[in-house]
Amino acid sequence: MTRRIHIIINPASGENDLILNTLNDGLHDGDIEWDVTVTHEQGDGTRLARKAIERGDVDILAVYGGDGTLGEVAAALAGTDLPMMPFAGGTGNAFARSVDIPLELAKAVSILSDKDSYTIEAFDTCRVNDEYVFIVGGATGMVANTFSGPSRKTKDEMGMMAYPMALLQEMLDSKPLEYHLTIDDEEVTVSGVSCLVSNSGPFNLMGLSVMEKSDPRDGKVDVYMIEGDKAGMLLSALVDMTSINLPAKGVPHWRAEQVRIDCIPSEAGKFFFDGGITLDLPVDIRVDPASLRVVKPHKARLQAV
């Protein structure tokens, strides 16, 4: 039976790779019919994914882009039967890493080309203010500014190294805020320079793991608060190029199905998530369990590539 694969491409992602050539080389044989659409501006991932759903003849929706593009597509696919195949086309590619997708496009395409090489699993998504969706995670304060700061040009030129200078500057500029968190039914007030929320991962900062791996199938998010006296750990990890486990360092950690984040004053707080969207505080986050079907390589096939 012919498999119909639609591919959404963010042309601003990647490193000037020959995307179409690689797709054609990997998908031209066998039982596959494929076509592509291209994003041009923020929100196109959601719009194009909805069109693919409306077509009714797409078996798999593949996405070449960063976590922001994947999050946009997930916003449309959540709650539907259409599975998503992520292709790593961004700077950090946190979600592709979390579901074991090879970062090299040709290897990822080779998995998709063989229907016996993958399975489809259901993953959690997270609703923000009942309007937006993220699949990886988000942050406020110092970490949010670190990820949102570098320009597209800077990231194209420096790759993952675009973030260290941003982090160093934020560590100089950031001041603790008083955060008011609602963790399910628990009210928490705590001072900190950054609140982190993780759905899948580990949460990575410039390739360094800064917390335990979150399970995107457990119906909960992990919430961390980096207090002012703990911020130096991130700099030390950056200098030494060593990963750290924040909970083991005494960083406050909660797990929840619903989270509300606010701070005083509210206008001082922003929530940045999945590499693309920034919202003013307060924000309300709710886990939508097993709402996104994702193509995931079989372990044996993964070892072969």
PDB file of C-alpha atoms in Angstrom:
ATOM      1  CA  MET A   1       0.000   0.000   0.000  1.00  0.00           C
ATOM      2  CA  THR A   2       1.270   3.458  -0.910  1.00  0.00           C
ATOM      3  CA  ARG A   3       2.213   5.700   2.003  1.00  0.00           C
ATOM      4  CA  ARG A   4       1.565   9.402   1.506  1.00  0.00           C
ATOM      5  CA  ILE A   5       4.000  11.672   3.312  1.00  0.00           C
ATOM      6  CA  HIS A   6       3.653  15.424   3.422  1.00  0.00           C
ATOM      7  CA  ILE A   7       6.711  17.398   4.526  1.00  0.00           C
ATOM      8  CA  ILE A   8       6.629  20.920   5.963  1.00  0.00           C
ATOM      9  CA  ILE A   9       9.976  22.689   5.541  1.00  0.00           C
ATOM     10  CA  ASN A  10      11.174  25.780   7.358  1.00  0.00           C
ATOM     11  CA  PRO A  11      13.753  27.134   4.880  1.00  0.00           C
ATOM     12  CA  ALA A  12      15.266  29.389   7.551  1.00  0.00           C
ATOM     13  CA  SER A  13      16.342  26.305   9.505  1.00  0.00           C
ATOM     14  CA  GLY A  14      19.439  24.229   9.026  1.00  0.00           C
ATOM     15  CA  GLU A  15      22.808  25.102   7.570  1.00  0.00           C
ATOM     16  CA  ASN A  16      22.035  25.590   3.872  1.00  0.00           C
ATOM     17  CA  ASP A  17      21.629  21.838   3.449  1.00  0.00           C
ATOM     18  CA  LEU A  18      20.394  20.353   0.183  1.00  0.00           C
ATOM     19  CA  ILE A  19      17.098  19.419   1.767  1.00  0.00           C
ATOM     20  CA  LEU A  20      15.083  18.459  -1.313  1.00  0.00           C
ATOM     21  CA  ASN A  21      17.955  16.450  -2.794  1.00  0.00           C
ATOM     22  CA  THR A  22      18.297  14.485   0.429  1.00  0.00           C
ATOM     23  CA  LEU A  23      14.555  13.858   0.623  1.00  0.00           C
ATOM     24  CA  ASN A  24      14.414  12.732  -2.989  1.00  0.00           C
ATOM     25  CA  ASP A  25      17.383  10.394  -2.595  1.00  0.00           C
ATOM     26  CA  GLY A  26      15.816   8.746   0.434  1.00  0.00           C
ATOM     27  CA  LEU A  27      12.160   8.617  -0.580  1.00  0.00           C
ATOM     28  CA  HIS A  28      12.106   8.057  -4.342  1.00  0.00           C
ATOM     29  CA  ASP A  29      12.049   4.259  -4.104  1.00  0.00           C
ATOM     30  CA  GLY A  30       9.399   2.001  -2.669  1.00  0.00           C
ATOM     31  CA  ASP A  31       5.791   2.671  -1.792  1.00  0.00           C
ATOM     32  CA  ILE A  32       6.008   6.378  -0.939  1.00  0.00           C
ATOM     33  CA  GLU A  33       4.359   9.414  -2.478  1.00  0.00           C
ATOM     34  CA  TRP A  34       5.607  12.673  -0.990  1.00  0.00           C
ATOM     35  CA  ASP A  35       5.225  16.405  -1.419  1.00  0.00           C
ATOM     36  CA  VAL A  36       6.314  19.524   0.435  1.00  0.00           C
ATOM     37  CA  THR A  37       5.113  22.918   1.565  1.00  0.00           C
ATOM     38  CA  VAL A  38       7.297  25.728   2.884  1.00  0.00           C
ATOM     39  CA  THR A  39       6.831  28.083   5.834  1.00  0.00           C
ATOM     40  CA  HIS A  40       7.434  31.811   5.416  1.00  0.00           C
ATOM     41  CA  GLU A  41       6.408  33.361   8.722  1.00  0.00           C
ATOM     42  CA  GLN A  42       5.487  32.507  12.294  1.00  0.00           C
ATOM     43  CA  GLY A  43       2.292  30.469  12.471  1.00  0.00           C
ATOM     44  CA  ASP A  44       2.688  28.850   9.053  1.00  0.00           C
ATOM     45  CA  GLY A  45       3.553  25.503  10.636  1.00  0.00           C
ATOM     46  CA  THR A  46       0.128  25.333  12.278  1.00  0.00           C
ATOM     47  CA  ARG A  47      -1.680  26.586   9.187  1.00  0.00           C
ATOM     48  CA  LEU A  48       0.037  24.140   6.807  1.00  0.00           C
ATOM     49  CA  ALA A  49      -0.467  21.224   9.194  1.00  0.00           C
ATOM     50  CA  ARG A  50      -4.194  21.967   9.360  1.00  0.00           C
ATOM     51  CA  LYS A  51      -4.332  21.913   5.564  1.00  0.00           C
ATOM     52  CA  ALA A  52      -2.630  18.511   5.567  1.00  0.00           C
ATOM     53  CA  ILE A  53      -5.216  17.237   8.042  1.00  0.00           C
ATOM     54  CA  GLU A  54      -8.049  18.580   5.894  1.00  0.00           C
ATOM     55  CA  ARG A  55      -6.666  16.777   2.836  1.00  0.00           C
ATOM     56  CA  GLY A  56      -7.446  13.487   4.497  1.00  0.00           C
ATOM     57  CA  ASP A  57      -4.948  11.477   2.438  1.00  0.00           C
ATOM     58  CA  VAL A  58      -1.746  12.104   4.413  1.00  0.00           C
ATOM     59  CA  ASP A  59      -0.374   9.140   6.381  1.00  0.00           C
ATOM     60  CA  ILE A  60       2.598  10.886   8.007  1.00  0.00           C
ATOM     61  CA  LEU A  61       3.371  14.586   8.384  1.00  0.00           C
ATOM     62  CA  ALA A  62       7.134  15.151   8.474  1.00  0.00           C
ATOM     63  CA  VAL A  63       8.600  18.460   9.626  1.00  0.00           C
ATOM     64  CA  TYR A  64      12.038  19.888   8.854  1.00  0.00           C
ATOM     65  CA  GLY A  65      12.754  22.723  11.252  1.00  0.00           C
ATOM     66  CA  GLY A  66      13.654  23.654  14.791  1.00  0.00           C
ATOM     67  CA  ASP A  67      11.668  23.198  17.972  1.00  0.00           C
ATOM     68  CA  GLY A  68       9.603  26.309  17.222  1.00  0.00           C
ATOM     69  CA  THR A  69       8.406  24.901  13.898  1.00  0.00           C
ATOM     70  CA  LEU A  70       7.730  21.496  15.454  1.00  0.00           C
ATOM     71  CA  GLY A  71       5.704  23.152  18.199  1.00  0.00           C
ATOM     72  CA  GLU A  72       3.580  24.997  15.637  1.00  0.00           C
ATOM     73  CA  VAL A  73       2.849  21.764  13.780  1.00  0.00           C
ATOM     74  CA  ALA A  74       2.115  19.935  17.033  1.00  0.00           C
ATOM     75  CA  ALA A  75      -0.481  22.591  17.869  1.00  0.00           C
ATOM     76  CA  ALA A  76      -2.481  21.435  14.850  1.00  0.00           C
ATOM     77  CA  LEU A  77      -1.828  17.700  15.186  1.00  0.00           C
ATOM     78  CA  ALA A  78      -2.532  17.362  18.925  1.00  0.00           C
ATOM     79  CA  GLY A  79      -5.688  15.337  19.404  1.00  0.00           C
ATOM     80  CA  THR A  80      -5.696  13.968  15.848  1.00  0.00           C
ATOM     81  CA  ASP A  81      -4.618  10.591  14.466  1.00  0.00           C
ATOM     82  CA  LEU A  82      -2.061  12.036  12.029  1.00  0.00           C
ATOM     83  CA  PRO A  83       1.488  11.247  13.252  1.00  0.00           C
ATOM     84  CA  MET A  84       4.425  13.650  13.085  1.00  0.00           C
ATOM     85  CA  MET A  85       7.962  12.778  12.003  1.00  0.00           C
ATOM     86  CA  PRO A  86      10.490  15.396  13.195  1.00  0.00           C
ATOM     87  CA  PHE A  87      13.553  16.118  11.066  1.00  0.00           C
ATOM     88  CA  ALA A  88      16.290  17.989  12.935  1.00  0.00           C
ATOM     89  CA  GLY A  89      16.614  21.330  11.155  1.00  0.00           C
ATOM     90  CA  GLY A  90      17.120  23.760  14.008  1.00  0.00           C
ATOM     91  CA  THR A  91      19.877  24.897  16.323  1.00  0.00           C
ATOM     92  CA  GLY A  92      19.186  22.822  19.440  1.00  0.00           C
ATOM     93  CA  ASN A  93      16.782  20.164  18.070  1.00  0.00           C
ATOM     94  CA  ALA A  94      15.720  19.206  21.589  1.00  0.00           C
ATOM     95  CA  PHE A  95      12.575  17.311  20.571  1.00  0.00           C
ATOM     96  CA  ALA A  96      14.263  15.312  17.801  1.00  0.00           C
ATOM     97  CA  ARG A  97      16.939  14.302  20.306  1.00  0.00           C
ATOM     98  CA  SER A  98      14.341  13.323  22.894  1.00  0.00           C
ATOM     99  CA  VAL A  99      12.651  10.849  20.517  1.00  0.00           C
ATOM    100  CA  ASP A 100      15.963   9.470  19.181  1.00  0.00           C
ATOM    101  CA  ILE A 101      15.708  10.904  15.671  1.00  0.00           C
ATOM    102  CA  PRO A 102      19.147  10.999  13.977  1.00  0.00           C
ATOM    103  CA  LEU A 103      20.300  14.589  13.585  1.00  0.00           C
ATOM    104  CA  GLU A 104      21.673  13.898  10.106  1.00  0.00           C
ATOM    105  CA  LEU A 105      18.785  14.329   7.658  1.00  0.00           C
ATOM    106  CA  ALA A 106      19.771  11.463   5.361  1.00  0.00           C
ATOM    107  CA  LYS A 107      19.762   9.003   8.271  1.00  0.00           C
ATOM    108  CA  ALA A 108      16.394  10.242   9.523  1.00  0.00           C
ATOM    109  CA  VAL A 109      14.907   9.949   6.030  1.00  0.00           C
ATOM    110  CA  SER A 110      16.223   6.397   5.713  1.00  0.00           C
ATOM    111  CA  ILE A 111      14.193   5.451   8.786  1.00  0.00           C
ATOM    112  CA  LEU A 112      11.039   7.002   7.373  1.00  0.00           C
ATOM    113  CA  SER A 113      11.557   5.273   4.023  1.00  0.00           C
ATOM    114  CA  ASP A 114      11.269   1.813   5.598  1.00  0.00           C
ATOM    115  CA  LYS A 115       7.929   1.236   7.310  1.00  0.00           C
ATOM    116  CA  ASP A 116       9.439  -1.587   9.367  1.00  0.00           C
ATOM    117  CA  SER A 117      12.057   0.761  10.862  1.00  0.00           C
ATOM    118  CA  TYR A 118       9.795   2.790  13.104  1.00  0.00           C
ATOM    119  CA  THR A 119       6.884   2.700  15.478  1.00  0.00           C
ATOM    120  CA  ILE A 120       4.325   5.379  16.353  1.00  0.00           C
ATOM    121  CA  GLU A 121       4.003   6.430  19.988  1.00  0.00           C
ATOM    122  CA  ALA A 122       1.739   8.904  21.770  1.00  0.00           C
ATOM    123  CA  PHE A 123       3.449  11.815  23.548  1.00  0.00           C
ATOM    124  CA  ASP A 124       2.171  14.540  25.846  1.00  0.00           C
ATOM    125  CA  THR A 125       1.788  18.122  24.680  1.00  0.00           C
ATOM    126  CA  CYS A 126       1.356  21.196  26.864  1.00  0.00           C
ATOM    127  CA  ARG A 127      -1.307  23.855  26.404  1.00  0.00           C
ATOM    128  CA  VAL A 128      -0.371  27.427  27.286  1.00  0.00           C
ATOM    129  CA  ASN A 129      -3.277  29.755  28.094  1.00  0.00           C
ATOM    130  CA  ASP A 130      -5.484  27.308  26.139  1.00  0.00           C
ATOM    131  CA  GLU A 131      -4.151  28.935  22.964  1.00  0.00           C
ATOM    132  CA  TYR A 132      -0.583  27.791  22.346  1.00  0.00           C
ATOM    133  CA  VAL A 133       1.150  24.406  22.463  1.00  0.00           C
ATOM    134  CA  PHE A 134       4.657  23.370  23.358  1.00  0.00           C
ATOM    135  CA  ILE A 135       6.275  19.938  23.223  1.00  0.00           C
ATOM    136  CA  VAL A 136       9.764  20.548  24.646  1.00  0.00           C
ATOM    137  CA  GLY A 137       9.621  23.170  27.378  1.00  0.00           C
ATOM    138  CA  GLY A 138       9.879  26.798  28.288  1.00  0.00           C
ATOM    139  CA  ALA A 139      11.515  29.224  30.667  1.00  0.00           C
ATOM    140  CA  THR A 140      11.286  32.655  32.207  1.00  0.00           C
ATOM    141  CA  GLY A 141      13.936  35.162  33.188  1.00  0.00           C
ATOM    142  CA  MET A 142      17.618  34.519  32.549  1.00  0.00           C
ATOM    143  CA  VAL A 143      17.220  31.272  30.590  1.00  0.00           C
ATOM    144  CA  ALA A 144      14.353  32.665  28.493  1.00  0.00           C
ATOM    145  CA  ASN A 145      16.423  35.698  27.548  1.00  0.00           C
ATOM    146  CA  THR A 146      19.401  33.480  26.710  1.00  0.00           C
ATOM    147  CA  PHE A 147      17.412  31.445  24.196  1.00  0.00           C
ATOM    148  CA  SER A 148      15.401  34.308  22.712  1.00  0.00           C
ATOM    149  CA  GLY A 149      18.293  36.772  22.504  1.00  0.00           C
ATOM    150  CA  PRO A 150      20.494  35.606  19.584  1.00  0.00           C
ATOM    151  CA  SER A 151      19.326  36.761  16.150  1.00  0.00           C
ATOM    152  CA  ARG A 152      18.685  34.405  13.239  1.00  0.00           C
ATOM    153  CA  LYS A 153      21.893  35.639  11.615  1.00  0.00           C
ATOM    154  CA  THR A 154      23.912  34.996  14.765  1.00  0.00           C
ATOM    155  CA  LYS A 155      22.533  31.466  15.106  1.00  0.00           C
ATOM    156  CA  ASP A 156      23.235  30.752  11.429  1.00  0.00           C
ATOM    157  CA  GLU A 157      26.820  31.913  11.827  1.00  0.00           C
ATOM    158  CA  MET A 158      27.604  30.429  15.236  1.00  0.00           C
ATOM    159  CA  GLY A 159      25.217  27.493  15.658  1.00  0.00           C
ATOM    160  CA  MET A 160      24.969  26.303  19.267  1.00  0.00           C
ATOM    161  CA  MET A 161      27.790  28.676  20.213  1.00  0.00           C
ATOM    162  CA  ALA A 162      25.389  31.583  19.679  1.00  0.00           C
ATOM    163  CA  TYR A 163      24.084  31.059  23.204  1.00  0.00           C
ATOM    164  CA  PRO A 164      27.136  31.246  25.517  1.00  0.00           C
ATOM    165  CA  MET A 165      27.646  34.983  25.057  1.00  0.00           C
ATOM    166  CA  ALA A 166      23.924  35.547  25.588  1.00  0.00           C
ATOM    167  CA  LEU A 167      24.060  33.526  28.813  1.00  0.00           C
ATOM    168  CA  LEU A 168      27.091  35.413  30.094  1.00  0.00           C
ATOM    169  CA  GLN A 169      25.379  38.742  29.459  1.00  0.00           C
ATOM    170  CA  GLU A 170      22.204  37.571  31.172  1.00  0.00           C
ATOM    171  CA  MET A 171      24.123  36.461  34.221  1.00  0.00           C
ATOM    172  CA  LEU A 172      25.484  39.984  34.513  1.00  0.00           C
ATOM    173  CA  ASP A 173      22.100  41.652  33.976  1.00  0.00           C
ATOM    174  CA  SER A 174      19.572  39.317  35.627  1.00  0.00           C
ATOM    175  CA  LYS A 175      18.108  40.120  39.028  1.00  0.00           C
ATOM    176  CA  PRO A 176      15.929  37.745  41.079  1.00  0.00           C
ATOM    177  CA  LEU A 177      12.165  38.196  40.886  1.00  0.00           C
ATOM    178  CA  GLU A 178       9.498  37.072  43.330  1.00  0.00           C
ATOM    179  CA  TYR A 179       7.626  34.238  41.602  1.00  0.00           C
ATOM    180  CA  HIS A 180       4.156  33.046  42.511  1.00  0.00           C
ATOM    181  CA  LEU A 181       3.598  29.492  41.285  1.00  0.00           C
ATOM    182  CA  THR A 182       0.512  27.314  41.414  1.00  0.00           C
ATOM    183  CA  ILE A 183       1.699  23.702  41.146  1.00  0.00           C
ATOM    184  CA  ASP A 184      -1.549  21.774  40.683  1.00  0.00           C
ATOM    185  CA  ASP A 185      -3.302  22.873  43.913  1.00  0.00           C
ATOM    186  CA  GLU A 186      -0.192  24.023  45.797  1.00  0.00           C
ATOM    187  CA  GLU A 187       0.637  27.734  46.075  1.00  0.00           C
ATOM    188  CA  VAL A 188       4.371  28.481  46.122  1.00  0.00           C
ATOM    189  CA  THR A 189       6.193  31.802  46.492  1.00  0.00           C
ATOM    190  CA  VAL A 190       9.913  31.732  45.708  1.00  0.00           C
ATOM    191  CA  SER A 191      12.625  34.135  44.564  1.00  0.00           C
ATOM    192  CA  GLY A 192      14.665  33.225  41.507  1.00  0.00           C
ATOM    193  CA  VAL A 193      16.291  34.311  38.264  1.00  0.00           C
ATOM    194  CA  SER A 194      14.606  31.710  36.057  1.00  0.00           C
ATOM    195  CA  CYS A 195      11.726  29.233  36.155  1.00  0.00           C
ATOM    196  CA  LEU A 196      12.084  26.214  33.851  1.00  0.00           C
ATOM    197  CA  VAL A 197       9.258  23.951  32.656  1.00  0.00           C
ATOM    198  CA  SER A 198      10.172  20.721  30.854  1.00  0.00           C
ATOM    199  CA  ASN A 199       7.912  18.283  29.012  1.00  0.00           C
ATOM    200  CA  SER A 200      10.511  16.301  27.063  1.00  0.00           C
ATOM    201  CA  GLY A 201      14.218  16.302  27.110  1.00  0.00           C
ATOM    202  CA  PRO A 202      16.562  16.603  29.165  1.00  0.00           C
ATOM    203  CA  PHE A 203      16.453  20.382  29.210  1.00  0.00           C
ATOM    204  CA  ASN A 204      19.597  21.442  27.361  1.00  0.00           C
ATOM    205  CA  LEU A 205      21.524  24.679  27.582  1.00  0.00           C
ATOM    206  CA  MET A 206      24.077  24.948  24.773  1.00  0.00           C
ATOM    207  CA  GLY A 207      24.140  21.143  24.588  1.00  0.00           C
ATOM    208  CA  LEU A 208      24.606  20.698  28.343  1.00  0.00           C
ATOM    209  CA  SER A 209      21.961  18.772  30.250  1.00  0.00           C
ATOM    210  CA  VAL A 210      20.847  20.841  33.232  1.00  0.00           C
ATOM    211  CA  MET A 211      18.186  18.531  34.594  1.00  0.00           C
ATOM    212  CA  GLU A 212      17.065  14.947  34.543  1.00  0.00           C
ATOM    213  CA  LYS A 213      15.304  13.721  31.432  1.00  0.00           C
ATOM    214  CA  SER A 214      11.592  14.507  31.487  1.00  0.00           C
ATOM    215  CA  ASP A 215       9.287  11.738  30.332  1.00  0.00           C
ATOM    216  CA  PRO A 216       6.877  13.096  27.679  1.00  0.00           C
ATOM    217  CA  ARG A 217       4.528  10.182  28.307  1.00  0.00           C
ATOM    218  CA  ASP A 218       3.876  10.507  32.044  1.00  0.00           C
ATOM    219  CA  GLY A 219       1.171  13.195  31.981  1.00  0.00           C
ATOM    220  CA  LYS A 220       3.279  15.685  33.955  1.00  0.00           C
ATOM    221  CA  VAL A 221       5.813  18.465  33.456  1.00  0.00           C
ATOM    222  CA  ASP A 222       8.918  19.097  35.534  1.00  0.00           C
ATOM    223  CA  VAL A 223       9.188  22.585  37.054  1.00  0.00           C
ATOM    224  CA  TYR A 224      12.480  24.027  38.335  1.00  0.00           C
ATOM    225  CA  MET A 225      13.324  27.346  39.957  1.00  0.00           C
ATOM    226  CA  ILE A 226      16.882  28.633  39.628  1.00  0.00           C
ATOM    227  CA  GLU A 227      17.486  30.816  42.643  1.00  0.00           C
ATOM    228  CA  GLY A 228      19.959  33.667  42.443  1.00  0.00           C
ATOM    229  CA  ASP A 229      22.736  31.873  44.317  1.00  0.00           C
ATOM    230  CA  LYS A 230      22.453  28.855  41.998  1.00  0.00           C
ATOM    231  CA  ALA A 231      22.874  30.751  38.707  1.00  0.00           C
ATOM    232  CA  GLY A 232      26.652  30.441  38.875  1.00  0.00           C
ATOM    233  CA  MET A 233      26.346  26.677  38.360  1.00  0.00           C
ATOM    234  CA  LEU A 234      25.286  27.273  34.771  1.00  0.00           C
ATOM    235  CA  LEU A 235      28.371  29.387  34.123  1.00  0.00           C
ATOM    236  CA  SER A 236      30.637  26.797  35.739  1.00  0.00           C
ATOM    237  CA  ALA A 237      29.087  24.048  33.617  1.00  0.00           C
ATOM    238  CA  LEU A 238      29.571  26.160  30.508  1.00  0.00           C
ATOM    239  CA  VAL A 239      33.230  26.830  31.285  1.00  0.00           C
ATOM    240  CA  ASP A 240      33.956  23.187  32.158  1.00  0.00           C
ATOM    241  CA  MET A 241      31.677  21.795  29.398  1.00  0.00           C
ATOM    242  CA  THR A 242      30.109  19.395  31.893  1.00  0.00           C
ATOM    243  CA  SER A 243      26.421  18.598  32.335  1.00  0.00           C
ATOM    244  CA  ILE A 244      24.788  19.142  35.705  1.00  0.00           C
ATOM    245  CA  ASN A 245      21.728  17.773  37.463  1.00  0.00           C
ATOM    246  CA  LEU A 246      19.902  20.706  39.030  1.00  0.00           C
ATOM    247  CA  PRO A 247      17.762  18.680  41.483  1.00  0.00           C
ATOM    248  CA  ALA A 248      20.915  17.062  42.874  1.00  0.00           C
ATOM    249  CA  LYS A 249      22.291  20.568  43.471  1.00  0.00           C
ATOM    250  CA  GLY A 250      19.366  21.551  45.667  1.00  0.00           C
ATOM    251  CA  VAL A 251      17.388  23.416  43.001  1.00  0.00           C
ATOM    252  CA  PRO A 252      13.640  23.411  43.859  1.00  0.00           C
ATOM    253  CA  HIS A 253      11.794  20.876  41.694  1.00  0.00           C
ATOM    254  CA  TRP A 254       8.118  19.986  41.299  1.00  0.00           C
ATOM    255  CA  ARG A 255       6.125  17.710  38.998  1.00  0.00           C
ATOM    256  CA  ALA A 256       2.622  18.711  37.989  1.00  0.00           C
ATOM    257  CA  GLU A 257      -0.266  18.330  35.569  1.00  0.00           C
ATOM    258  CA  GLN A 258      -1.061  22.058  35.694  1.00  0.00           C
ATOM    259  CA  VAL A 259       1.152  25.059  36.439  1.00  0.00           C
ATOM    260  CA  ARG A 260       0.514  28.784  36.725  1.00  0.00           C
ATOM    261  CA  ILE A 261       3.535  31.100  36.658  1.00  0.00           C
ATOM    262  CA  ASP A 262       3.425  34.731  37.733  1.00  0.00           C
ATOM    263  CA  CYS A 263       5.889  37.171  39.242  1.00  0.00           C
ATOM    264  CA  ILE A 264       6.008  40.601  40.875  1.00  0.00           C
ATOM    265  CA  PRO A 265       5.791  42.803  38.950  1.00  0.00           C
ATOM    266  CA  SER A 266       4.056  40.735  36.240  1.00  0.00           C
ATOM    267  CA  GLU A 267       5.272  43.018  33.467  1.00  0.00           C
ATOM    268  CA  ALA A 268       8.853  42.044  34.319  1.00  0.00           C
ATOM    269  CA  GLY A 269       8.208  38.410  33.430  1.00  0.00           C
ATOM    270  CA  LYS A 270       8.179  36.662  30.057  1.00  0.00           C
ATOM    271  CA  PHE A 271       7.695  32.972  29.202  1.00  0.00           C
ATOM    272  CA  PHE A 272       9.645  31.724  26.173  1.00  0.00           C
ATOM    273  CA  PHE A 273       8.915  28.240  24.832  1.00  0.00           C
ATOM    274  CA  ASP A 274       9.869  25.782  22.101  1.00  0.00           C
ATOM    275  CA  GLY A 275      12.333  28.118  20.483  1.00  0.00           C
ATOM    276  CA  GLY A 276       9.881  30.619  19.110  1.00  0.00           C
ATOM    277  CA  ILE A 277       7.086  32.227  21.127  1.00  0.00           C
ATOM    278  CA  THR A 278       7.309  34.677  24.027  1.00  0.00           C
ATOM    279  CA  LEU A 279       4.297  35.492  26.218  1.00  0.00           C
ATOM    280  CA  ASP A 280       3.827  37.929  29.083  1.00  0.00           C
ATOM    281  CA  LEU A 281       3.254  36.516  32.553  1.00  0.00           C
ATOM    282  CA  PRO A 282       1.091  35.170  34.023  1.00  0.00           C
ATOM    283  CA  VAL A 283       0.800  31.970  31.992  1.00  0.00           C
ATOM    284  CA  ASP A 284      -1.270  28.863  32.643  1.00  0.00           C
ATOM    285  CA  ILE A 285       0.191  25.545  31.482  1.00  0.00           C
ATOM    286  CA  ARG A 286      -1.785  22.309  31.269  1.00  0.00           C
ATOM    287  CA  VAL A 287      -0.532  18.890  30.186  1.00  0.00           C
ATOM    288  CA  ASP A 288      -2.583  17.227  27.449  1.00  0.00           C
ATOM    289  CA  PRO A 289      -1.641  13.554  27.918  1.00  0.00           C
ATOM    290  CA  ALA A 290      -0.861  11.267  24.973  1.00  0.00           C
ATOM    291  CA  SER A 291      -2.205  13.856  22.546  1.00  0.00           C
ATOM    292  CA  LEU A 292       0.498  13.795  19.838  1.00  0.00           C
ATOM    293  CA  ARG A 293       1.387  10.748  17.747  1.00  0.00           C
ATOM    294  CA  VAL A 294       5.092  10.716  16.859  1.00  0.00           C
ATOM    295  CA  VAL A 295       7.184   8.508  14.575  1.00  0.00           C
ATOM    296  CA  LYS A 296      10.003   6.975  16.619  1.00  0.00           C
ATOM    297  CA  PRO A 297      12.783   4.665  15.342  1.00  0.00           C
ATOM    298  CA  HIS A 298      13.012   1.089  16.538  1.00  0.00           C
ATOM    299  CA  LYS A 299      16.113   0.682  18.690  1.00  0.00           C
ATOM    300  CA  ALA A 300      17.559  -1.993  16.401  1.00  0.00           C
ATOM    301  CA  ARG A 301      17.126   0.246  13.353  1.00  0.00           C
ATOM    302  CA  LEU A 302      18.636   3.185  15.208  1.00  0.00           C
ATOM    303  CA  GLN A 303      21.785   1.186  15.910  1.00  0.00           C
ATOM    304  CA  ALA A 304      22.054   0.328  12.216  1.00  0.00           C
ATOM    305  CA  VAL A 305      22.215   3.971  11.106  1.00  0.00           C
TER     306      VAL A 305
END
